[in-house]
XYZ file of C-alpha atoms in Angstrom:
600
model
C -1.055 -68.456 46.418
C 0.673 -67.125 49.234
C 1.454 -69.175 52.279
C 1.144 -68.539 55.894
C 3.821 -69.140 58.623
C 3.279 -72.278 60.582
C 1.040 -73.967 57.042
C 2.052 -76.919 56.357
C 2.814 -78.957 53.224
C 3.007 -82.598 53.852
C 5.862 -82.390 56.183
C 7.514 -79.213 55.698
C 6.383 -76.722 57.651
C 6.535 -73.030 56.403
C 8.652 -70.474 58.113
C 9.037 -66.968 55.851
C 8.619 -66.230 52.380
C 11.745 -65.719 49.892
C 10.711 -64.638 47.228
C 8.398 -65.082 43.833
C 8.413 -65.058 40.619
C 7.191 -65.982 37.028
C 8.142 -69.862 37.765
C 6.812 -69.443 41.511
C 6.906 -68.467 45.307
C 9.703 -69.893 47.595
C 9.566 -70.278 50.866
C 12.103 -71.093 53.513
C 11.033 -74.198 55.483
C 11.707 -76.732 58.265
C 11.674 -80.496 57.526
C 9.725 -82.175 60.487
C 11.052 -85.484 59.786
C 14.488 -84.548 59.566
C 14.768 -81.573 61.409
C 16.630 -79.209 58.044
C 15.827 -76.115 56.892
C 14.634 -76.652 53.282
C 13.398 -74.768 50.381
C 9.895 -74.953 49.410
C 8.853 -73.652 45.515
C 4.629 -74.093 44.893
C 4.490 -74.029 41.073
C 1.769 -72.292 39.082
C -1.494 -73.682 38.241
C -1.084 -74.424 35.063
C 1.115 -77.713 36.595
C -1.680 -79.808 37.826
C -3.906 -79.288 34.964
C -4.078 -83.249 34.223
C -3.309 -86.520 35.505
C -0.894 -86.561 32.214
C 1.200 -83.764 33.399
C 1.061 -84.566 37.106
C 2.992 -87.888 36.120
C 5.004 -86.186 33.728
C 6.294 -83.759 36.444
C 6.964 -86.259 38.852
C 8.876 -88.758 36.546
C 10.830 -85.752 35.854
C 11.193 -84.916 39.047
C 13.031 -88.059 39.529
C 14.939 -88.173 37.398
C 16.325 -84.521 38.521
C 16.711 -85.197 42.182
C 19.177 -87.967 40.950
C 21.520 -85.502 39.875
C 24.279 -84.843 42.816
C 26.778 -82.407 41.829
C 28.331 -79.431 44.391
C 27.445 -76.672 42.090
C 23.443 -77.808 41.435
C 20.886 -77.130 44.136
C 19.422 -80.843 45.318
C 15.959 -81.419 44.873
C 14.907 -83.590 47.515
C 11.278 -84.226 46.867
C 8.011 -83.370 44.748
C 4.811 -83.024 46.529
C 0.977 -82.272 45.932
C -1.510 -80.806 48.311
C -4.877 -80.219 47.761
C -3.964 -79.583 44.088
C -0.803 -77.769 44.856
C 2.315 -79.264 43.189
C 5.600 -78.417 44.901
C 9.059 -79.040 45.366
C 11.263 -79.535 47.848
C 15.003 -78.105 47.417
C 18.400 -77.917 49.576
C 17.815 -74.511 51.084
C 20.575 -71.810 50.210
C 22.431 -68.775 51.602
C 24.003 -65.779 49.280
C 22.454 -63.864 46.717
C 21.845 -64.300 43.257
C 23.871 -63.831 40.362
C 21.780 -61.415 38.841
C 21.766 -59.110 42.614
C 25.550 -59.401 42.510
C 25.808 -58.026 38.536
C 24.281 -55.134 39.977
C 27.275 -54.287 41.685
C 28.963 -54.199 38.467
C 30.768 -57.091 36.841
C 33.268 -59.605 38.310
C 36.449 -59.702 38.574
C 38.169 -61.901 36.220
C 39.171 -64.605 38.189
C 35.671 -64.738 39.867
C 34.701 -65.027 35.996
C 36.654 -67.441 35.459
C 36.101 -69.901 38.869
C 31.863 -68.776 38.478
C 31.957 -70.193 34.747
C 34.044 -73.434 35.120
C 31.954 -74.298 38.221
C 28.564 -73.315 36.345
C 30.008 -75.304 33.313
C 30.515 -78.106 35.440
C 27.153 -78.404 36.682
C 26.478 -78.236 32.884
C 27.797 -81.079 31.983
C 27.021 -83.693 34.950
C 23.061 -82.674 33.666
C 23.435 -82.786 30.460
C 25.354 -86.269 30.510
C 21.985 -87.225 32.302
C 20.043 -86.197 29.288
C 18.583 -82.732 31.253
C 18.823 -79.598 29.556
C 17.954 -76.803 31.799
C 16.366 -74.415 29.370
C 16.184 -71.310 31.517
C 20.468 -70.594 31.989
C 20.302 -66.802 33.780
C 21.715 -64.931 36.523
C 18.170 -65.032 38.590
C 19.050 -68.711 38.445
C 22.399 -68.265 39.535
C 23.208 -68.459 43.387
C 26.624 -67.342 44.454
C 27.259 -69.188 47.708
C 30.077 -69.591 50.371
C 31.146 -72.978 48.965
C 30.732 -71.495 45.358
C 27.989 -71.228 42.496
C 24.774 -73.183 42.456
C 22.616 -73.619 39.819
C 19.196 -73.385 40.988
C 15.551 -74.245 39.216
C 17.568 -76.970 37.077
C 15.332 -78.601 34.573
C 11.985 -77.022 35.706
C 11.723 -75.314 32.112
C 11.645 -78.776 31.215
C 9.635 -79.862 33.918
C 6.885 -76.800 33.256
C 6.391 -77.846 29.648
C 2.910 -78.120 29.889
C 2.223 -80.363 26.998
C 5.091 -83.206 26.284
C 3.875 -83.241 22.851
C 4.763 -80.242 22.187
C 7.624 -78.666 21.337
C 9.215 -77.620 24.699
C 10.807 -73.898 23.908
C 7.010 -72.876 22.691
C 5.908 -74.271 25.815
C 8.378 -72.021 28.334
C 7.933 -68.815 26.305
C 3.935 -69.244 26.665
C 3.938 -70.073 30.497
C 6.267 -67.513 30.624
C 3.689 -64.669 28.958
C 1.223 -66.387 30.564
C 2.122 -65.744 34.039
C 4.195 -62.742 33.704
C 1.667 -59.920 31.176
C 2.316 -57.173 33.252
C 6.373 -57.867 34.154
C 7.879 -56.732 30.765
C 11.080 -57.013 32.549
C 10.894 -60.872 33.608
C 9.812 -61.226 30.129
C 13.368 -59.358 28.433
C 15.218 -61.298 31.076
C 14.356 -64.546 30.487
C 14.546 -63.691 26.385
C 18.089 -62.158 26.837
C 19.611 -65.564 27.585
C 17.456 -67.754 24.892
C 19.273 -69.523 21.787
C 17.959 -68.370 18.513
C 16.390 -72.065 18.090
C 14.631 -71.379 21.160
C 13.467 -68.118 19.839
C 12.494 -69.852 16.488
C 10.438 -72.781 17.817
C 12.891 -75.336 16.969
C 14.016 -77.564 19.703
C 16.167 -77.107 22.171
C 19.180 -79.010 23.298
C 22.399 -79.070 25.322
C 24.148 -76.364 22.842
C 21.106 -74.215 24.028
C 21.540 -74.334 27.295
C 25.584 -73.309 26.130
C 24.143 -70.373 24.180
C 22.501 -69.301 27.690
C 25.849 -70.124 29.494
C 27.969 -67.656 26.744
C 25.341 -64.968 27.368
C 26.007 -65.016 30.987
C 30.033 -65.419 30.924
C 29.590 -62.456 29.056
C 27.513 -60.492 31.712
C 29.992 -61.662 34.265
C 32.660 -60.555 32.331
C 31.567 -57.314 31.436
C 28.677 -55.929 33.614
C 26.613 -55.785 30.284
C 23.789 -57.803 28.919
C 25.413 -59.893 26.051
C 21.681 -58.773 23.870
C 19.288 -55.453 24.454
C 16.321 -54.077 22.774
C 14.127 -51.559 23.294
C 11.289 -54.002 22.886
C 10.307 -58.077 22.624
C 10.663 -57.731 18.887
C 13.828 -55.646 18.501
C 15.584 -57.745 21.639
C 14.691 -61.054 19.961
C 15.960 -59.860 16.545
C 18.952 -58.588 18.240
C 19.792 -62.283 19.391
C 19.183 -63.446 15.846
C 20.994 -61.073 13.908
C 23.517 -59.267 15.771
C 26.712 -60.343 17.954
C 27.871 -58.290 21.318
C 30.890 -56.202 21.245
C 33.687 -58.411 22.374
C 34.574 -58.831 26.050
C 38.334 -56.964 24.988
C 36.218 -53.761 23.900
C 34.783 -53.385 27.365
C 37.101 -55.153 29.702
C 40.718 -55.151 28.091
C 41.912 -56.458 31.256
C 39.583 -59.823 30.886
C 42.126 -63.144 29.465
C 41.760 -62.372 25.679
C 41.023 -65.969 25.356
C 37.212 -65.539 27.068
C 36.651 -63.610 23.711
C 37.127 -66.721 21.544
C 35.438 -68.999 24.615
C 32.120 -66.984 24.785
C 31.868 -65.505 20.923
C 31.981 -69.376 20.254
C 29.265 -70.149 22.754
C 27.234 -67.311 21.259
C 27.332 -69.039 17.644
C 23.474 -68.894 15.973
C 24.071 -72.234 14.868
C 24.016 -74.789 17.699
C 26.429 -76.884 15.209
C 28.600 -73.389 15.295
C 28.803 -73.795 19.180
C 31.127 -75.864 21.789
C 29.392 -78.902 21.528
C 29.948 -80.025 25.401
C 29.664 -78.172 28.244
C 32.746 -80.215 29.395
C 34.568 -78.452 26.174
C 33.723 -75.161 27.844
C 34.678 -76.058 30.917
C 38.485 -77.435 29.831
C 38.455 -74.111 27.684
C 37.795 -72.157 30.940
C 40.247 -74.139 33.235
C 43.216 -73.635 30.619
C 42.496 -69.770 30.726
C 42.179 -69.784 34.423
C 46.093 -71.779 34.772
C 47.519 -69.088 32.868
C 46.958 -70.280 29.260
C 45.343 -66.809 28.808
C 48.853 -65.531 27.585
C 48.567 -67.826 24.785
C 45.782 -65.927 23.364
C 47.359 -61.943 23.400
C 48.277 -60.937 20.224
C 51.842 -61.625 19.795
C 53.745 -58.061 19.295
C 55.077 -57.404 16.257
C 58.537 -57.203 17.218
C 61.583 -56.113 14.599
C 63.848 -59.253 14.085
C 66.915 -56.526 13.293
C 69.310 -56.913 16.378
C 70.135 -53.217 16.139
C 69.450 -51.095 18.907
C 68.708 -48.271 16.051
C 65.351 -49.454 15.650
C 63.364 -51.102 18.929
C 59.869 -52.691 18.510
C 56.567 -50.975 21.035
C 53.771 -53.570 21.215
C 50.803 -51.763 21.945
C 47.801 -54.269 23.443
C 44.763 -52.711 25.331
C 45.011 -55.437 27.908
C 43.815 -52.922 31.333
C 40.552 -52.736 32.661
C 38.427 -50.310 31.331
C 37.318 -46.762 33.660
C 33.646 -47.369 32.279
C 33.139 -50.945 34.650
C 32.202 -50.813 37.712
C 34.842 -52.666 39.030
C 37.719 -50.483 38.178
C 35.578 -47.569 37.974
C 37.332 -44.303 38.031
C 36.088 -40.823 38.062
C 37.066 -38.558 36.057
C 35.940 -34.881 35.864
C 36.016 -34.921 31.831
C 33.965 -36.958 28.959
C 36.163 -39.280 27.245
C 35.325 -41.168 23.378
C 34.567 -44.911 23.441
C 38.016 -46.353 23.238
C 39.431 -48.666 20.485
C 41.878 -51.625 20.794
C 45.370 -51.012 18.892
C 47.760 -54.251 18.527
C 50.777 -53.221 16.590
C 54.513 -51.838 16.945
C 55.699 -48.956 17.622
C 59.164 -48.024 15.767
C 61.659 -45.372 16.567
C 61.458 -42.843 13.248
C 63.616 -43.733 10.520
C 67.274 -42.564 11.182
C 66.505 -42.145 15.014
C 67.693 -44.613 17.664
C 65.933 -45.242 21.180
C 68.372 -45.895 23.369
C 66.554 -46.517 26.850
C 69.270 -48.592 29.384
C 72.462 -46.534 27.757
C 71.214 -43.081 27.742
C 68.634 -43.208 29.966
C 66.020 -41.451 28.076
C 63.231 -43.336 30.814
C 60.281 -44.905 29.166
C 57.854 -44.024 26.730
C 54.354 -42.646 27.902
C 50.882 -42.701 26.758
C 48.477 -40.053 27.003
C 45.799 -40.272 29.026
C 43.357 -40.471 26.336
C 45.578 -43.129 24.728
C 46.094 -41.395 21.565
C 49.533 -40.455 21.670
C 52.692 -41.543 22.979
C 55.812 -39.876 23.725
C 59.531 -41.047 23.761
C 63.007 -39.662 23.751
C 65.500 -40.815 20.982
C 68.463 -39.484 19.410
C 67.897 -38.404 15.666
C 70.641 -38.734 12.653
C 72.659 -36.596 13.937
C 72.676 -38.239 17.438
C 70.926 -35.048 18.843
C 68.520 -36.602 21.755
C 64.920 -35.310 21.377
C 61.664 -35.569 22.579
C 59.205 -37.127 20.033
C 55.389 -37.564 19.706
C 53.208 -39.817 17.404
C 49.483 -40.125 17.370
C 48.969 -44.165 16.737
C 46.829 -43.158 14.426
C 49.431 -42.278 12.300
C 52.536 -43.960 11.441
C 54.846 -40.564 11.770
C 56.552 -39.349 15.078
C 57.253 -35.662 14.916
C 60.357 -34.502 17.098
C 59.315 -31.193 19.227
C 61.982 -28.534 18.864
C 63.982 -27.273 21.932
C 64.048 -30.696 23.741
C 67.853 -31.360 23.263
C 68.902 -34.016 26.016
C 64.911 -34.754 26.830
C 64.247 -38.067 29.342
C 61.382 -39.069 31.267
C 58.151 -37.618 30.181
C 54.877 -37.564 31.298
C 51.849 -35.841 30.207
C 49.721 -33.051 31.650
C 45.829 -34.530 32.609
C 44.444 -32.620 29.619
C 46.896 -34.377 27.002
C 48.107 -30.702 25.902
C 51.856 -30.360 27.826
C 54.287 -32.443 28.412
C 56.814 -32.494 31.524
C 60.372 -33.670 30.836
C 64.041 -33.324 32.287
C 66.435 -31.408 30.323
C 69.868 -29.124 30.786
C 69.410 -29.716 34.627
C 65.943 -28.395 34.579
C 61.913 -29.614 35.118
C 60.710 -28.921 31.799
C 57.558 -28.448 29.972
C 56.439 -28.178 26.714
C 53.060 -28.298 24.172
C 52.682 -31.929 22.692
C 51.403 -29.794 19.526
C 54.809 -27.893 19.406
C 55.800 -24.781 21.382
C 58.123 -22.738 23.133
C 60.125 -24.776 26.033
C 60.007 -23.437 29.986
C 61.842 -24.026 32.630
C 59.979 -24.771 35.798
C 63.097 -25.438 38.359
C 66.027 -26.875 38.756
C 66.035 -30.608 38.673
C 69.836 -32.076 38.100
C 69.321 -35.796 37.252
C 65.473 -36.558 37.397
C 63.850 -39.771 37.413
C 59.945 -39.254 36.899
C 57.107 -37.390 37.046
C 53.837 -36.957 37.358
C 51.407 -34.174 36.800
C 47.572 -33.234 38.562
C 44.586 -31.888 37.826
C 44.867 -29.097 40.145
C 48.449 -28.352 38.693
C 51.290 -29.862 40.994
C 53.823 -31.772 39.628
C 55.401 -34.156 41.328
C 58.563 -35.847 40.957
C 62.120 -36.843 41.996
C 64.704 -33.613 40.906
C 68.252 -35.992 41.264
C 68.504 -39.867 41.062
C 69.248 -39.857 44.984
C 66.910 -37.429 46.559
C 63.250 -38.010 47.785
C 60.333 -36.586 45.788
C 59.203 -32.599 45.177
C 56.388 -30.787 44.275
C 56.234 -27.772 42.007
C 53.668 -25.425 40.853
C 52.738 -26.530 36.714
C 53.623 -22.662 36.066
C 56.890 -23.019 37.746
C 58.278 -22.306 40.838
C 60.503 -23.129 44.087
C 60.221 -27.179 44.549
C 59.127 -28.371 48.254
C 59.746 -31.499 49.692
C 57.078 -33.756 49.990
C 58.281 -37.295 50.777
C 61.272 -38.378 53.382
C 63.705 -41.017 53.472
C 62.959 -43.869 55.821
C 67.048 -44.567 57.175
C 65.198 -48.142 58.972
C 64.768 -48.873 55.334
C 68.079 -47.305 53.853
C 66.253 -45.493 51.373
C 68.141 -43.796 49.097
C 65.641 -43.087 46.197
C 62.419 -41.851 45.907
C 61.435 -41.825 42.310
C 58.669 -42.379 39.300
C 55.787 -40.568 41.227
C 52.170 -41.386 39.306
C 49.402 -39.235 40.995
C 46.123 -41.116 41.530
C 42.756 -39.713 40.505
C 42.165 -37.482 43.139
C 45.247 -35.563 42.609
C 45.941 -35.630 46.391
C 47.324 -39.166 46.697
C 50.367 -40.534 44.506
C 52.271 -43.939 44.377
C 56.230 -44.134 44.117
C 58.450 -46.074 43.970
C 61.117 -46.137 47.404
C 64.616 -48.193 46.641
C 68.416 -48.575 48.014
C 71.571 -48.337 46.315
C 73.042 -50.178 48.607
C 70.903 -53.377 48.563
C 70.734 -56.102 45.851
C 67.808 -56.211 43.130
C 65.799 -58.682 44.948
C 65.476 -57.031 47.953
C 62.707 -56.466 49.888
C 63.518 -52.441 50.822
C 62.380 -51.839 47.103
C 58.556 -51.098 47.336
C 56.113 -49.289 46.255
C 54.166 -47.049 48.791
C 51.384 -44.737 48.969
C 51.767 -41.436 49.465
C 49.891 -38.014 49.903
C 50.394 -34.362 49.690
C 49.409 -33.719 52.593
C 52.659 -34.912 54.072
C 50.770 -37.893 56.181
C 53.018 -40.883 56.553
C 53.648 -43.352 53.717
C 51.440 -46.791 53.303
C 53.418 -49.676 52.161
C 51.574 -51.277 48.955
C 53.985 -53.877 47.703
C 57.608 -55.116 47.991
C 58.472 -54.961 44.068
C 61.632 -53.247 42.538
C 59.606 -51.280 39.855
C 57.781 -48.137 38.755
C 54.010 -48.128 39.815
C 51.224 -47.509 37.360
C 47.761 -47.467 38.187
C 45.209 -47.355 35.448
C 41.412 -48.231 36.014
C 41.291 -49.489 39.101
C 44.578 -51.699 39.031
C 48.168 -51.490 40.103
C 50.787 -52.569 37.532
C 53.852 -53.545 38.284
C 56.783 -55.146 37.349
C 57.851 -58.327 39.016
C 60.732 -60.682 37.197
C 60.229 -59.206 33.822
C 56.375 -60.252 33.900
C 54.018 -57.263 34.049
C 51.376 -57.863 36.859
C 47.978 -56.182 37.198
C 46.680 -56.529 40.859
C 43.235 -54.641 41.769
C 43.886 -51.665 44.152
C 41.745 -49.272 45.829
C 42.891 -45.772 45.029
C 41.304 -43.864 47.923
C 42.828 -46.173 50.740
C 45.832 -47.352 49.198
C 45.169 -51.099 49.554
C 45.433 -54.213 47.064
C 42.468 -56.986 46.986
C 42.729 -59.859 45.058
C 45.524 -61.952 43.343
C 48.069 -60.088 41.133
C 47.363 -61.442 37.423
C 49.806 -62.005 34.645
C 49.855 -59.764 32.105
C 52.885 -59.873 29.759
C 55.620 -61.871 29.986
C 59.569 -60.644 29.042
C 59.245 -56.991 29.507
C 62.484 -54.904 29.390
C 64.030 -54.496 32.888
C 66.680 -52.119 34.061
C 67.989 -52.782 37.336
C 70.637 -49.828 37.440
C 67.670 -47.248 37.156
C 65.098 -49.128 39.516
C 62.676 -49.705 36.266
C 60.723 -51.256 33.438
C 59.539 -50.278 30.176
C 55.691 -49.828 30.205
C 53.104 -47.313 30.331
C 49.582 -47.393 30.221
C 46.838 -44.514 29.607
C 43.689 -43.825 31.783
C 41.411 -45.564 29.209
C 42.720 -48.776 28.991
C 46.358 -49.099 26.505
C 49.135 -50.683 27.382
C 52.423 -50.095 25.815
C 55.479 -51.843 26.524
C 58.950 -52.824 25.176
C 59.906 -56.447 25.381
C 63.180 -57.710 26.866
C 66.073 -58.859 24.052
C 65.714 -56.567 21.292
């Protein structure tokens, strides 16, 4: 029934509607006795079909509003008029969990903070012997002061029949009241434990199956279970598990994999027994024990510089999310994780700090990556291999190759040669010349075919036509700054801005004049991102960066230049060189990281 401004129940007078839905109407409310804005819920019919019930509901009612915990919404009281049940709740402001997914999924530190606070509340219930029964992002309210779980225990409390075996009881009141919302329905099955599903009764580890299933959504911006129907939804939960987290989300901790596939167990006895288990599980990802759980890379233990170990992890955020969404103007295929090494072909050496061959990079698709490295007869060459495959093939006419990059379409690749901006097909080709570049250090290559990049180790950065050309000047030296470098340009998606890296020779390695900055074609003045001595990268809506040997991933907004957020931890001990203002990484628009680490 829907309720007036101004009616009043008991002492709470109404003042607007919230909302409704299958376990209600809400309505914001003033307490006359206390003068506090409340929340008001009037429960269905089906509550006050007996004296039984009534009694039941308010016993459990009690034994509810006894629960006091920062992350649960207080129930204050339990009323009935004129055969009206309702209750009486701490009134909140923010939206729901489920409004917010539409946005696309958190970031992973929100992940992180939502699910240790949600598992929290978790656990000072269940310790009370109340299982909440109905875990979902509609029940979900993200708040200034953090998550609150709302509608905690009414599954319980809506049983209509304590005889009964309670997870018939909420799937029946839930058809019941909701025949002609199929999508309430789906909902509220996406997040039930197969016991619930099965008849069999529910407990704590159901309520952690629920709590998995959202972690999941957080994480990922997907429903952890889909069907086209009821039946094919339900036998999805029963039979099937979700992709993992690190096949959506690479950037995610890899530990949340092993956190939530454990909380999706069928078998409650499978599952984390405790919400407080969770919760510890959670808080040791969120201090930085994440690390612990990426694949360690299979580094060679020779000490020869003949042979150095590539670790290839897909730890970056995906372009499909919709927090690191980026646009680009071609389909790509689903990617795949790859965890293994990378080793120079036999007979070959990779010699990056001595010769300075620059660093590896990965194709934008993240199929391929190409190096420079001398072959058996110490003739320095440019070399691809697909990771598909365990050979590198060296592409002729590349004598003296360093720094390459890639063309968007994966087909060329730029490199510095004989004194010259070079270019070449990754498939094997002739070799041109595009100009004159004496000592290069980077490049970068766009869409609408302008390279960018820095011609000699001491001049600002260029740009030249793909097909060759006369190079014009595109960024200047600040002298406040005592630049003396501009170097290792990486174009962002629209092809018009770029980052860079700016440095001084005449400064020590931990000085602030090293930064990176964002730039644009259009000769507008440089933006100041970060004060870091390292080569940007920017791959799916983050920056990485090098900062003390430790990769960082920060979020970044590509069309204004700007950095949100807290830079994460990605990989520890990656190779540094100080004398050429870099570090060996690389990552590819869909998500792969490669990287050499430090000592070998």
């Amino acid at each position: 029934m829907a309720l007036s401004q101004g009616t009043r129940l008991g002492p709470y007078e109404i003042l607007a509607s919230v909302g409704a839905g299958g376990m209600g109407e809400v309505y914001k409310a003033k307490d006359t006795r206390l003068d506090r804005t409340v929340a008001v819920k009037i429960l269905p019919p089906h509550l006050s079909r007996s004296e039984e019930v009534r009694q039941r509901f308010e016993r459990e009612a009690k034994t509810i509003s006894s629960l006091s915990h920062p992350n649960i919404c207080s129930l204050y009281d339990v009323g009935n008029q004129d055969g009206t049940e309702y209750l009486v709740m701490e009134f909140l402001e923010g939206e729901t969990l489920t409004d917010r997914l539409g946005r696309g999924p958190l970031p992973p530190e929100q992940v992180l903070r939502y699910g240790i606070e949600i598992a929290s509340a978790l656990d000072k219930a269940h310790k009370q012997g109340i299982v909440h029964r109905d875990l979902k992002p509609g029940n979900i309210m993200l708040t200034k002061s953090g998550v609150k779980l709302v509608d905690f225990g009414l599954a319980k409390l809506a049983a209509p029949n304590p005889a009964a075996n309670s997870s018939v009881s909420i799937l029946q009141t839930e058809i019941g009241s909701n025949l002609t919302q199929e999508g309430t329905i789906l909902g509220t099955f996406q997040y039930m434990a197969p016991e619930q599903l099965e008849g069999r009764e529910a407990d704590t580890r159901s309520d952690i199956f629920a709590f998995g299933a959202v972690l999941y959504e957080m994480a990922t911006g997907q429903k952890a279970f889909a069907g086209k129907s009821q039946a094919s939804l339900i036998a999805s939960i029963l039979s099937t598990d979700p992709p993992p987290i690190s096949t959506i989300v690479p950037m995610a901790p890899p530990a949340l994999d092993r956190v939530v596939k454990t909380c999706l167990a069928k078998e409650p006895d499978d599952r984390w027994q405790t919400a407080h288990d969770v919760m510890l599980q959670l808080k040791w990802i969120a201090e930085g024990g994440s690390l612990a759980g990426v694949p360690a890379p299979l580094v060679s233990r020779r000490r020869s510089r003949e042979r150095l170990a590539w670790a290839v992890a897909a730890v970056l955020a995906l372009a499909t999310i919709a927090l690191a969404a980026i646009q680009f103007a071609r389909p790509r295929p689903a990617s795949r994780i790859v965890r293994s090494s990378l080793l120079a072909p036999e007979k070959t050496s990779y010699h990056f700090v001595s010769d300075a061959a620059g660093p590896p990079a990965l194709s934008p698709d993240g199929t391929q990556i190409a190096f420079a490295a001398r072959d058996a007869a110490g003739k320095g060459l440019l070399w691809v291999r697909a990771l598909d495959n365990a050979a590198a093939r060296a592409l002729p006419g590349t004598e003296g190759a360093s720094y390459p990059f890639w063309s968007p379409d994966g087909r060329h690749i730029g490199f510095f040669a004989g004194s010259k901006l070079k270019k070449t097909e990754a498939a094997g080709g002739p070799v041109l010349s595009l100009c004159d570049a004496g000592d290069g250090r980077g490049g970068t290559w766009s869409r609408d075919g302008v390279i960018l990049f820095e011609p000699h180790f001491r001049e600002p950065l260029f740009r030249v036509a793909a097909t060759g050309g006369k190079p014009v000047p595109v960024t200047k030296f600040d002298d406040s700054r005592r630049e003396t470098t501009h170097r290792f340009p990486y174009f962002l998606p629209d092809g018009k801005h770029f980052l860079y890296e700016a440095a001084s020779h005449s400064v020590g390695t931990d000085s602030e004049l090293h930064s990176i900055y964002f730039g644009s074609l259009d000769g507008g003045a440089p933006k100041l991102v970060v004060n870091v001595r390292s080569k940007p990268v920017y791959a799916s809506g983050y920056l990485l960066f090098v900062r003390q040997k430790t990769l960082m991933a920060q979020r970044f907004d590509p069309k204004s230049g700007t950095l949100s957020g807290e830079p994460i931890p990605v990989v520890e001990n990656v190779q540094e060189d100080p004398g050429f203002f870099t570090a060996v990484f690389t990552a590819s628009d869909n998500g792969l990281l490669a990287y050499q680490e430090a000592g070998g």
